[in-house]
Tab-separated table of C-alpha atoms in Angstrom:
chain	number	residue	atom	x	y	z
Q	1	MET	CA	-0.963	-41.965	-17.850
Q	2	ASN	CA	1.383	-40.779	-15.098
Q	3	THR	CA	4.269	-40.727	-17.593
Q	4	GLN	CA	2.226	-38.662	-20.039
Q	5	LYS	CA	1.417	-36.130	-17.279
Q	6	VAL	CA	5.089	-35.837	-16.350
Q	7	VAL	CA	6.109	-35.263	-19.989
Q	8	GLN	CA	3.394	-32.695	-20.461
Q	9	LEU	CA	4.484	-30.764	-17.363
Q	10	TYR	CA	8.092	-30.990	-18.513
Q	11	ASP	CA	7.271	-29.584	-21.967
Q	12	ASN	CA	5.201	-26.782	-20.476
Q	13	LYS	CA	8.180	-25.864	-18.280
Q	14	LEU	CA	10.396	-25.644	-21.388
Q	15	TYR	CA	7.865	-23.341	-23.115
Q	16	ASP	CA	7.580	-21.248	-19.928
Q	17	ASP	CA	11.381	-20.793	-19.845
Q	18	ILE	CA	11.444	-19.816	-23.508
Q	19	MET	CA	8.786	-17.174	-22.911
Q	20	ILE	CA	10.653	-15.861	-19.859
Q	21	PHE	CA	13.748	-15.469	-22.106
Q	22	LEU	CA	11.705	-13.620	-24.768
Q	23	ASN	CA	10.158	-11.334	-22.166
Q	24	GLU	CA	13.615	-10.605	-20.821
Q	25	MET	CA	14.653	-9.587	-24.362
Q	26	GLY	CA	11.688	-7.200	-24.440
Q	27	VAL	CA	12.412	-5.327	-21.232
Q	28	GLU	CA	14.013	-2.451	-23.101
Q	29	SER	CA	12.238	-2.848	-26.436
Q	30	GLU	CA	9.066	-4.663	-27.478
Q	31	HIS	CA	10.364	-4.546	-31.045
Q	32	THR	CA	13.424	-6.535	-29.987
Q	33	ARG	CA	11.226	-9.111	-28.270
Q	34	ARG	CA	9.056	-9.559	-31.344
Q	35	ALA	CA	12.125	-9.903	-33.547
Q	36	TYR	CA	13.619	-12.603	-31.288
Q	37	GLU	CA	10.352	-14.526	-31.165
Q	38	THR	CA	9.846	-14.333	-34.932
Q	39	ASP	CA	13.399	-15.573	-35.643
Q	40	ILE	CA	13.240	-18.402	-33.088
Q	41	ARG	CA	9.804	-19.540	-34.175
Q	42	GLN	CA	10.954	-19.574	-37.818
Q	43	PHE	CA	13.998	-21.695	-36.916
Q	44	PHE	CA	12.088	-24.444	-35.096
Q	45	LYS	CA	9.279	-24.441	-37.656
Q	46	LEU	CA	11.728	-24.954	-40.531
Q	47	ILE	CA	14.111	-27.353	-38.799
Q	48	LYS	CA	11.846	-29.283	-36.422
Q	49	GLY	CA	8.471	-28.636	-38.005
Q	50	LYS	CA	7.067	-27.453	-34.677
Q	51	ASP	CA	5.708	-24.352	-32.984
Q	52	LEU	CA	7.378	-23.156	-29.766
Q	53	GLU	CA	4.357	-24.280	-27.754
Q	54	HIS	CA	4.996	-27.907	-28.721
Q	55	LEU	CA	8.776	-28.189	-28.356
Q	56	THR	CA	10.280	-30.956	-26.259
Q	57	LEU	CA	13.750	-31.312	-24.770
Q	58	GLU	CA	14.675	-33.483	-27.726
Q	59	ASP	CA	13.743	-30.673	-30.140
Q	60	VAL	CA	16.278	-28.313	-28.585
Q	61	GLN	CA	19.061	-30.868	-28.762
Q	62	LEU	CA	20.580	-29.215	-31.833
Q	63	ARG	CA	23.625	-29.931	-33.999
Q	64	LYS	CA	25.773	-27.657	-36.117
Q	65	ASN	CA	24.144	-29.028	-39.272
Q	66	ASP	CA	20.731	-27.891	-38.071
Q	67	VAL	CA	22.005	-24.327	-38.100
Q	68	GLU	CA	23.758	-24.831	-41.457
Q	69	LYS	CA	20.538	-26.172	-42.965
Q	70	PHE	CA	18.616	-23.192	-41.633
Q	71	LYS	CA	21.251	-20.854	-43.036
Q	72	GLN	CA	21.039	-22.471	-46.484
Q	73	ILE	CA	17.262	-22.319	-46.628
Q	74	LEU	CA	17.339	-18.604	-45.909
Q	75	LEU	CA	20.131	-17.999	-48.430
Q	76	ASP	CA	18.104	-19.827	-51.100
Q	77	ASN	CA	15.167	-17.548	-50.317
Q	78	GLY	CA	17.291	-14.466	-50.945
Q	79	LEU	CA	17.467	-13.186	-47.382
Q	80	ALA	CA	20.164	-10.646	-46.582
Q	81	ARG	CA	23.215	-12.158	-44.911
Q	82	SER	CA	23.019	-9.721	-42.024
Q	83	THR	CA	19.419	-10.838	-41.404
Q	84	ILE	CA	20.441	-14.515	-41.408
Q	85	ASN	CA	23.270	-13.799	-38.955
Q	86	ARG	CA	20.782	-12.050	-36.688
Q	87	LYS	CA	18.386	-15.014	-36.747
Q	88	ILE	CA	21.153	-17.503	-35.910
Q	89	SER	CA	22.271	-15.215	-33.098
Q	90	ALA	CA	18.753	-15.248	-31.631
Q	91	VAL	CA	18.687	-19.068	-31.608
Q	92	ARG	CA	22.128	-19.185	-29.990
Q	93	SER	CA	21.049	-16.708	-27.280
Q	94	LEU	CA	17.999	-18.854	-26.505
Q	95	LEU	CA	20.041	-22.072	-26.175
Q	96	GLU	CA	22.626	-20.349	-23.968
Q	97	ASN	CA	19.796	-19.074	-21.758
Q	98	LEU	CA	18.293	-22.557	-21.470
Q	99	LYS	CA	21.677	-24.013	-20.593
Q	100	ALA	CA	22.129	-21.372	-17.923
Q	101	ASN	CA	18.795	-22.536	-16.489
Q	102	ASP	CA	20.026	-26.135	-16.201
Q	103	TRP	CA	18.433	-27.483	-19.377
Q	104	ASN	CA	20.579	-30.212	-20.899
Q	105	VAL	CA	21.380	-28.558	-24.213
Q	106	ASN	CA	24.568	-28.225	-26.223
Q	107	THR	CA	25.837	-24.836	-27.323
Q	108	ASN	CA	29.491	-25.590	-28.051
Q	109	PHE	CA	28.862	-26.252	-31.740
Q	110	PHE	CA	28.080	-22.572	-32.268
Q	111	LYS	CA	31.825	-21.914	-32.033
Q	112	LYS	CA	32.165	-23.827	-35.324
Q	113	VAL	CA	29.317	-21.975	-37.090
Q	114	LYS	CA	30.778	-19.421	-39.515
Q	115	TRP	CA	29.047	-16.076	-39.715
Q	116	LEU	CA	28.132	-15.025	-43.197
Q	117	LYS	CA	30.187	-12.151	-44.614
Q	118	THR	CA	27.847	-9.243	-45.147
Q	119	GLN	CA	27.861	-7.143	-48.267
Q	120	ASP	CA	25.330	-4.913	-50.025
Q	121	ASN	CA	25.014	-7.103	-53.108
Q	122	LYS	CA	25.649	-10.641	-51.999
Q	123	TYR	CA	24.470	-11.861	-55.383
Q	124	GLY	CA	25.814	-10.312	-58.552
Q	125	ILE	CA	23.571	-8.505	-61.044
Q	126	LEU	CA	23.101	-9.541	-64.673
Q	127	ASP	CA	22.428	-7.114	-67.501
Q	128	VAL	CA	19.162	-7.633	-69.323
Q	129	HIS	CA	20.962	-8.806	-72.502
Q	130	GLU	CA	22.810	-11.398	-70.412
Q	131	VAL	CA	19.501	-12.745	-69.117
Q	132	TRP	CA	18.197	-13.011	-72.692
Q	133	GLU	CA	21.362	-14.888	-73.607
Q	134	MET	CA	20.847	-17.255	-70.678
Q	135	ALA	CA	17.315	-17.955	-71.884
Q	136	ARG	CA	18.536	-18.590	-75.435
Q	137	LEU	CA	21.244	-20.995	-74.272
Q	138	ALA	CA	18.724	-22.821	-72.021
Q	139	ARG	CA	16.513	-23.347	-75.040
Q	140	GLU	CA	19.372	-24.581	-77.209
Q	141	LYS	CA	21.710	-26.410	-74.802
Q	142	GLU	CA	19.630	-27.890	-71.971
Q	143	ARG	CA	18.799	-31.591	-72.335
Q	144	GLU	CA	15.412	-31.552	-70.599
Q	145	TYR	CA	12.536	-29.086	-70.358
Q	146	LYS	CA	14.236	-26.690	-72.779
Q	147	GLU	CA	11.165	-24.611	-73.504
Q	148	VAL	CA	10.049	-24.608	-69.847
Q	149	LYS	CA	13.459	-23.335	-68.694
Q	150	TYR	CA	13.578	-20.744	-71.476
Q	151	TYR	CA	10.268	-19.228	-70.374
Q	152	PHE	CA	11.101	-19.651	-66.673
Q	153	ILE	CA	14.088	-17.335	-67.108
Q	154	LEU	CA	12.167	-14.771	-69.118
Q	155	PHE	CA	9.228	-14.919	-66.703
Q	156	ALA	CA	11.584	-14.221	-63.770
Q	157	LEU	CA	13.036	-11.221	-65.598
Q	158	ASP	CA	9.601	-9.875	-66.549
Q	159	THR	CA	7.905	-10.304	-63.146
Q	160	CYS	CA	10.876	-9.968	-60.735
Q	161	LEU	CA	9.407	-12.877	-58.737
Q	162	ARG	CA	11.626	-15.248	-56.772
Q	163	LYS	CA	12.144	-18.740	-58.171
Q	164	GLN	CA	10.208	-20.368	-55.281
Q	165	ALA	CA	7.174	-18.241	-56.061
Q	166	ILE	CA	7.402	-18.972	-59.753
Q	167	LEU	CA	7.677	-22.713	-59.162
Q	168	LYS	CA	4.442	-22.644	-57.171
Q	169	LEU	CA	2.463	-20.862	-59.911
Q	170	LYS	CA	-0.567	-22.608	-61.401
Q	171	TRP	CA	-2.381	-21.726	-64.591
Q	172	SER	CA	-5.372	-20.682	-62.476
Q	173	ASP	CA	-3.182	-17.906	-60.984
Q	174	PHE	CA	-3.402	-15.932	-64.278
Q	175	GLU	CA	-6.218	-13.430	-64.777
Q	176	GLU	CA	-6.774	-11.789	-68.166
Q	177	VAL	CA	-7.687	-8.132	-68.013
Q	178	GLU	CA	-8.152	-5.482	-70.681
Q	179	ASP	CA	-4.553	-4.276	-70.865
Q	180	GLY	CA	-2.689	-7.476	-70.021
Q	181	VAL	CA	-2.649	-10.522	-67.751
Q	182	ILE	CA	-2.443	-10.330	-63.952
Q	183	VAL	CA	-0.275	-12.895	-62.185
Q	184	HIS	CA	-1.419	-13.723	-58.682
Q	185	ALA	CA	1.611	-15.045	-56.809
Q	186	ILE	CA	2.584	-15.840	-53.211
Q	187	ASP	CA	6.141	-14.778	-52.561
Q	188	LYS	CA	8.458	-14.606	-49.553
Q	189	GLY	CA	6.702	-14.084	-46.232
Q	190	ASN	CA	3.417	-15.366	-47.708
Q	191	LYS	CA	2.949	-11.965	-49.347
Q	192	GLU	CA	0.518	-11.848	-52.223
Q	193	PHE	CA	1.890	-10.148	-55.321
Q	194	ARG	CA	-0.027	-8.969	-58.341
Q	195	GLN	CA	2.300	-8.616	-61.298
Q	196	LYS	CA	1.190	-7.842	-64.827
Q	197	ILE	CA	2.550	-9.326	-68.051
Q	198	SER	CA	1.543	-8.605	-71.633
Q	199	LYS	CA	-1.021	-10.736	-73.414
Q	200	GLU	CA	1.572	-11.503	-76.071
Q	201	PHE	CA	3.938	-12.991	-73.479
Q	202	TYR	CA	1.106	-14.910	-71.838
Q	203	ASN	CA	0.127	-16.404	-75.185
Q	204	GLU	CA	3.712	-17.497	-75.630
Q	205	LEU	CA	3.659	-19.139	-72.171
Q	206	LEU	CA	0.587	-21.136	-73.165
Q	207	SER	CA	2.834	-23.067	-75.595
Q	208	ILE	CA	4.330	-24.981	-72.623
Q	209	LYS	CA	0.924	-25.772	-71.019
Q	210	ARG	CA	0.310	-29.527	-70.828
Q	211	GLU	CA	-3.027	-31.284	-70.291
Q	212	GLY	CA	-3.421	-32.480	-66.710
Q	213	GLU	CA	-0.565	-30.363	-65.393
Q	214	GLU	CA	-1.649	-27.512	-63.103
Q	215	ARG	CA	1.804	-26.047	-62.510
Q	216	VAL	CA	3.059	-23.557	-65.048
Q	217	PHE	CA	6.683	-24.642	-64.621
Q	218	PRO	CA	6.732	-28.318	-63.584
Q	219	ILE	CA	10.444	-28.469	-62.640
Q	220	SER	CA	12.389	-28.513	-59.367
Q	221	VAL	CA	14.525	-25.972	-57.522
Q	222	ASP	CA	17.590	-28.183	-57.998
Q	223	SER	CA	17.079	-28.342	-61.767
Q	224	ILE	CA	16.983	-24.531	-61.872
Q	225	ASN	CA	20.104	-24.148	-59.736
Q	226	ASP	CA	22.001	-26.744	-61.796
Q	227	MET	CA	20.937	-25.053	-65.025
Q	228	VAL	CA	22.304	-21.679	-63.874
Q	229	CYS	CA	25.658	-23.280	-63.093
Q	230	ARG	CA	25.836	-24.780	-66.584
Q	231	LEU	CA	24.774	-21.558	-68.277
Q	232	LYS	CA	27.373	-19.497	-66.354
Q	233	LYS	CA	30.120	-21.771	-67.705
Q	234	LEU	CA	28.753	-21.537	-71.253
Q	235	MET	CA	28.751	-17.701	-70.991
Q	236	ASN	CA	32.223	-17.614	-69.325
Q	237	ILE	CA	30.861	-15.665	-66.360
Q	238	PRO	CA	33.629	-15.496	-63.760
Q	239	GLU	CA	32.904	-16.864	-60.276
Q	240	GLU	CA	33.784	-13.587	-58.626
Q	241	ARG	CA	30.645	-12.035	-60.055
Q	242	ASN	CA	28.681	-14.383	-57.771
Q	243	ILE	CA	25.865	-14.895	-60.257
Q	244	THR	CA	22.873	-16.988	-59.141
Q	245	PHE	CA	19.302	-17.280	-60.286
Q	246	HIS	CA	18.523	-14.402	-57.911
Q	247	SER	CA	20.674	-12.202	-60.170
Q	248	ILE	CA	17.893	-12.424	-62.769
Q	249	ARG	CA	15.435	-10.922	-60.294
Q	250	LYS	CA	17.935	-8.101	-59.652
Q	251	ALA	CA	18.210	-7.503	-63.399
Q	252	GLY	CA	14.439	-7.184	-63.628
Q	253	VAL	CA	14.249	-4.750	-60.727
Q	254	THR	CA	17.100	-2.653	-62.142
Q	255	PHE	CA	15.378	-2.583	-65.509
Q	256	GLN	CA	12.129	-1.280	-63.910
Q	257	TYR	CA	14.127	1.476	-62.217
Q	258	ARG	CA	15.911	2.507	-65.442
Q	259	ILE	CA	12.831	2.550	-67.639
Q	260	THR	CA	10.747	4.548	-65.152
Q	261	GLY	CA	13.432	6.476	-63.216
Q	262	ASP	CA	11.186	5.895	-60.226
Q	263	LEU	CA	12.483	4.070	-57.124
Q	264	THR	CA	8.905	3.501	-56.006
Q	265	GLN	CA	8.190	1.493	-59.153
Q	266	ALA	CA	11.325	-0.598	-58.579
Q	267	MET	CA	10.235	-1.229	-54.970
Q	268	LYS	CA	6.818	-2.320	-56.213
Q	269	ALA	CA	8.382	-4.677	-58.754
Q	270	ALA	CA	10.609	-6.177	-56.090
Q	271	GLY	CA	7.872	-6.339	-53.438
Q	272	HIS	CA	9.983	-4.366	-51.005
Q	273	SER	CA	8.694	-2.034	-48.295
Q	274	ASN	CA	12.109	-0.607	-47.581
Q	275	PRO	CA	13.788	1.571	-50.275
Q	276	ILE	CA	17.232	0.833	-48.878
Q	277	VAL	CA	16.732	-2.885	-49.682
Q	278	THR	CA	15.726	-2.015	-53.226
Q	279	MET	CA	18.712	0.283	-53.673
Q	280	ARG	CA	20.982	-2.672	-52.814
Q	281	TYR	CA	19.359	-4.599	-55.668
Q	282	LEU	CA	20.021	-1.964	-58.304
Q	283	ASP	CA	22.922	-1.895	-60.719
Q	284	LEU	CA	23.909	1.722	-60.431
Q	285	ARG	CA	27.238	1.544	-62.190
Q	286	ASP	CA	28.613	4.710	-63.792
Q	287	TYR	CA	27.666	4.865	-67.468
Q	288	GLY	CA	29.281	8.234	-68.200
Q	289	VAL	CA	27.066	10.846	-66.549
Q	290	THR	CA	28.903	11.078	-63.267
Q	291	GLY	CA	32.170	12.914	-63.602
Q	292	ALA	CA	31.065	15.134	-66.462
Q	293	VAL	CA	32.696	18.123	-64.797
Q	294	SER	CA	36.063	16.442	-65.408
Q	295	PHE	CA	35.652	17.350	-69.085
Q	296	GLY	CA	35.997	21.023	-68.175
Q	297	ASN	CA	32.583	22.027	-69.595
Q	298	LYS	CA	29.015	21.390	-68.694
Q	299	ILE	CA	27.403	18.682	-70.811
Q	300	ASP	CA	24.730	20.037	-73.136
Q	301	GLU	CA	21.536	18.251	-72.110
Q	302	GLU	CA	20.114	18.691	-75.618
Q	303	LEU	CA	23.275	17.578	-77.459
Q	304	TYR	CA	21.435	14.525	-78.891
Q	305	LYS	CA	19.186	16.934	-80.852
Q	306	LYS	CA	22.170	18.701	-82.441
Q	307	VAL	CA	24.266	15.847	-83.695
Q	308	SER	CA	23.985	14.076	-87.033
Q	309	HIS	CA	21.947	10.902	-87.526
Q	310	ASP	CA	25.150	8.834	-87.898
Q	311	GLU	CA	26.614	10.277	-84.693
Q	312	LEU	CA	23.450	9.514	-82.813
Q	313	ILE	CA	23.344	5.919	-84.088
Q	314	LYS	CA	27.022	5.421	-83.155
Q	315	ALA	CA	26.371	6.758	-79.634
Q	316	ILE	CA	23.378	4.397	-79.203
Q	317	GLU	CA	25.441	1.432	-80.434
Q	318	ASN	CA	27.995	2.176	-77.743
Q	319	CYS	CA	25.382	2.219	-74.992
Q	320	PRO	CA	24.800	-0.845	-72.736
Q	321	LYS	CA	22.338	-3.325	-74.242
Q	322	ASP	CA	19.653	-2.707	-71.565
Q	323	LEU	CA	19.670	1.002	-72.348
Q	324	GLN	CA	19.222	0.197	-76.048
Q	325	LEU	CA	16.269	-1.997	-75.074
Q	326	ILE	CA	14.716	0.889	-73.143
Q	327	LEU	CA	15.158	3.135	-76.188
Q	328	ASN	CA	13.519	0.557	-78.438
Q	329	ILE	CA	10.574	0.241	-76.037
Q	330	LYS	CA	10.050	3.995	-76.104
Q	331	LEU	CA	10.275	4.028	-79.896
Q	332	LYS	CA	7.728	1.216	-80.136
Q	333	GLU	CA	5.350	3.216	-77.907
Q	334	ILE	CA	5.661	6.231	-80.188
Q	335	ILE	CA	5.083	4.133	-83.336
Q	336	ASN	CA	2.036	2.413	-81.798
Q	337	ASN	CA	0.558	5.748	-80.757
Q	338	LYS	CA	0.945	7.058	-84.331
Q	339	ILE	CA	-0.814	3.965	-85.691
Q	340	ARG	CA	-3.708	4.361	-83.253
Q	341	GLN	CA	-4.058	8.014	-84.241
């Protein structure tokens, strides 16, 4: 009993010192304090499975690989590299503070931890037609779960959900409404997302439903990651493009922006609250509009109405595949409206 009391007092002292450190961080800014606490709590919850209130001296005896594991988990969840660096820095600051207060902790390994290089688009972006090609190859070339992987890719493109959220989906998360099917998903940060897919696509998805299986996509994260590596090789996608499964999500968000021309809609599709984050997702490469002044004359905005049918078809054929898809969607809407009339 005496030993238990000593340990309990010791652990409380550790928690007290952690809170003193956090309060010190908040002297100038409460926002900074909250950020430090959030980052440090996340680290110990993911790596040690504990809340700050229950940490022991053993829990703060960290190794380099603990930080590397934390880094990889956050990368897999699509967090920005600058954000990951900030979180690691918060943990390092805490340990250095504990060491300065005579806690027996090691901080030397942080010298060996490499900071992630920051860049706006850490993952490359795929075009929509490349995603379709990936799905086709998965259906034809994968050895296991061909149909499941095919629809997994298309579902990611359609909903812009992260792979972790998609893997957690159950058939009970779908709700049929008049103009489609609502997908109730829990994505990063335990946010609830309501995405809508067409009834036609939902009916296609039902083809992979198996009796007794609640999950829509009963496969693992590793199987998805390995599949993407194989598909990149089949498609001869160079490594410097840095394509991952997250690139499919970026393709979906970019498509939403192009078809609506509305950044707010792209933000909604991505589940972002910050437009700057969404802008980093978008493929905003120059497709010929920028630089029009270089031709010496202003481009006629109604030129497409004045050219011949053959010239218009040729121009469309030379457009990127995703722009052709947008055009076909608009044409289908016009045709459907005529039929209803």
